[in-house]
């Protein structure tokens, strides 16, 4: 992965904010999908409104998945500007580990959601 780009590309920035907003929405609005899963577990019919909102959760989650994949592709192709000037080697290492963990967490949330 090249670490030499002068700046993030507009597409990288757009995808970044799409993922941020998507995650906030997913965390803020998951009651309906939890109720649908509970109703199915109890063998009862979920409320139609809840089913609609559950599909919205799935739609936003899928958008996040596609955005993360696209962002990884852009990162691979164009690289990133690297760490801010003055970042120590230890800080750079921790930041890289955190970024990778974030990508892993995002993908894990989507995969576990899909499995559920
Ligand atoms: C990064 C993307 C996602 C985030 C941040 C996210 C977030 C959440 C959160 C916070 C909950 C509530 C968990 C709880 O209270 O137990 C939840 C539940 C759920 N999500 Fe997602 N989600 C994402 C993607 C998806 C996707 C792509 C799907 C399905 C295609 C999905 C399906 C579900 C289901 C089925 C539940 C109910 C789980 C249960 O009741 O045990 N999620 N999600």
Coordinates of C-alpha atoms and ligand atoms in Angstrom, one line a residue:
X1 CA 0.0 0.0 0.0
X2 CA 1.7 3.2 -1.1
X3 CA 2.1 5.8 1.7
X4 CA 3.0 8.7 -0.6
X5 CA -0.1 10.4 -1.9
X6 CA -0.1 14.2 -1.5
X7 CA -3.7 14.2 -0.2
X8 CA -6.8 12.0 0.1
X9 CA -8.8 11.9 -3.2
X10 CA -12.3 13.4 -3.1
X11 CA -13.8 9.9 -3.5
X12 CA -11.8 8.7 -0.4
X13 CA -13.1 11.7 1.6
X14 CA -16.7 11.1 0.4
X15 CA -16.6 7.5 1.3
X16 CA -15.1 8.3 4.7
X17 CA -18.0 10.5 5.6
X18 CA -20.6 8.1 4.1
X19 CA -19.2 5.4 6.4
X20 CA -19.2 7.8 9.5
X21 CA -22.8 8.9 8.9
X22 CA -23.8 5.3 8.2
X23 CA -22.3 3.9 11.4
X24 CA -23.9 6.7 13.5
X25 CA -27.3 5.9 11.9
X26 CA -26.8 2.1 12.5
X27 CA -25.9 2.6 16.1
X28 CA -28.7 5.1 16.7
X29 CA -31.5 3.2 14.9
X30 CA -31.4 -0.5 15.5
X31 CA -34.4 -1.0 17.8
X32 CA -36.6 -2.2 14.9
X33 CA -34.3 -4.9 13.6
X34 CA -33.7 -6.1 17.1
X35 CA -37.5 -6.4 17.6
X36 CA -37.8 -8.3 14.3
X37 CA -35.1 -10.7 15.3
X38 CA -36.8 -11.1 18.8
X39 CA -40.2 -11.7 17.2
X40 CA -38.8 -14.3 14.8
X41 CA -37.1 -16.0 17.7
X42 CA -40.4 -16.0 19.6
X43 CA -42.3 -17.4 16.6
X44 CA -44.5 -14.3 16.3
X45 CA -45.1 -11.9 13.4
X46 CA -43.0 -8.7 13.6
X47 CA -44.8 -5.3 13.1
X48 CA -44.8 -4.3 9.4
X49 CA -43.2 -0.9 10.4
X50 CA -40.4 -2.7 12.2
X51 CA -39.8 -4.9 9.1
X52 CA -39.5 -1.8 6.9
X53 CA -37.0 -0.2 9.3
X54 CA -35.1 -3.4 9.6
X55 CA -34.6 -3.3 5.8
X56 CA -33.4 0.3 6.1
X57 CA -30.8 -1.1 8.6
X58 CA -29.8 -3.7 6.1
X59 CA -29.6 -1.2 3.3
X60 CA -27.4 1.2 5.3
X61 CA -25.2 -1.7 6.5
X62 CA -24.8 -2.9 2.9
X63 CA -23.9 0.7 1.8
X64 CA -21.2 0.7 4.5
X65 CA -19.9 -2.6 3.3
X66 CA -19.6 -1.4 -0.3
X67 CA -18.1 1.9 0.8
X68 CA -15.4 0.1 2.9
X69 CA -14.5 -2.2 0.1
X70 CA -14.4 0.8 -2.4
X71 CA -12.2 2.7 0.1
X72 CA -9.8 -0.2 0.5
X73 CA -9.6 -0.4 -3.3
X74 CA -8.8 3.3 -3.6
X75 CA -6.3 3.0 -0.8
X76 CA -4.6 0.2 -2.5
X77 CA -4.5 2.0 -5.9
X78 CA -3.7 5.6 -4.8
X79 CA -2.3 5.2 -1.3
X80 CA -2.7 7.7 1.5
X81 CA -0.9 10.8 2.5
X82 CA 0.7 9.0 5.5
X83 CA 1.0 10.2 9.0
X84 CA 1.1 13.9 10.0
X85 CA 4.5 15.5 10.2
X86 CA 6.1 15.1 13.6
X87 CA 4.4 11.8 14.3
X88 CA 6.8 9.5 16.2
X89 CA 7.4 5.9 15.0
X90 CA 5.5 4.6 18.0
X91 CA 2.5 6.9 17.3
X92 CA 2.5 6.0 13.6
X93 CA 2.5 2.3 14.5
X94 CA -0.4 2.7 17.0
X95 CA -2.3 4.8 14.5
X96 CA -1.8 2.1 11.7
X97 CA -2.9 -0.6 14.1
X98 CA -6.1 1.4 15.1
X99 CA -6.9 2.1 11.4
X100 CA -6.6 -1.6 10.5
X101 CA -8.7 -2.6 13.6
X102 CA -11.4 -0.1 12.5
X103 CA -11.6 -1.6 9.0
X104 CA -11.7 -5.1 10.6
X105 CA -14.4 -4.0 13.0
X106 CA -16.6 -2.4 10.3
X107 CA -16.4 -5.6 8.2
X108 CA -17.1 -7.8 11.3
X109 CA -20.2 -5.7 12.1
X110 CA -21.5 -6.2 8.6
X111 CA -20.7 -9.9 8.4
X112 CA -22.2 -10.7 11.9
X113 CA -25.3 -8.6 11.0
X114 CA -25.7 -10.5 7.8
X115 CA -25.2 -13.9 9.5
X116 CA -27.9 -12.9 12.1
Ligands
LIG1 C1 -21.2 -1.3 10.0 C2 -22.5 -1.7 9.8 C3 -23.4 -2.0 10.9 C4 -23.5 -1.5 12.2 C5 -22.6 -0.4 12.8 C6 -24.6 -2.1 12.9 C7 -25.0 -1.9 14.2 C8 -25.9 -2.6 14.8 C9 -26.3 -2.5 16.2 C10 -25.6 -1.4 17.2 C11 -27.2 -3.4 16.5 C12 -27.9 -3.6 17.9 C13 -27.3 -4.8 18.6 C14 -28.0 -5.1 19.9 O1 -28.6 -4.2 20.5 O2 -28.0 -6.3 20.3 C15 -27.5 -4.1 15.3 C16 -28.4 -5.2 15.3 C17 -28.6 -5.9 14.1 N1 -28.0 -5.7 12.9 FE1 -26.7 -4.3 12.4 N2 -25.1 -3.0 12.0 C18 -24.4 -3.0 10.8 C19 -24.7 -3.7 9.7 C20 -25.7 -4.7 9.5 C21 -25.9 -5.4 8.3 C22 -25.2 -5.3 7.0 C23 -26.9 -6.3 8.6 C24 -27.7 -7.3 7.8 C25 -27.5 -7.5 6.5 C26 -27.3 -6.1 10.0 C27 -28.2 -6.8 10.7 C28 -28.5 -6.7 12.0 C29 -29.4 -7.5 12.8 C30 -30.2 -8.7 12.2 C31 -29.5 -7.1 14.1 C32 -30.3 -7.6 15.3 C33 -29.4 -8.5 16.1 C34 -30.0 -9.1 17.3 O3 -31.1 -8.7 17.7 O4 -29.4 -10.1 17.8 N3 -26.5 -5.1 10.5 N4 -26.7 -3.6 14.3

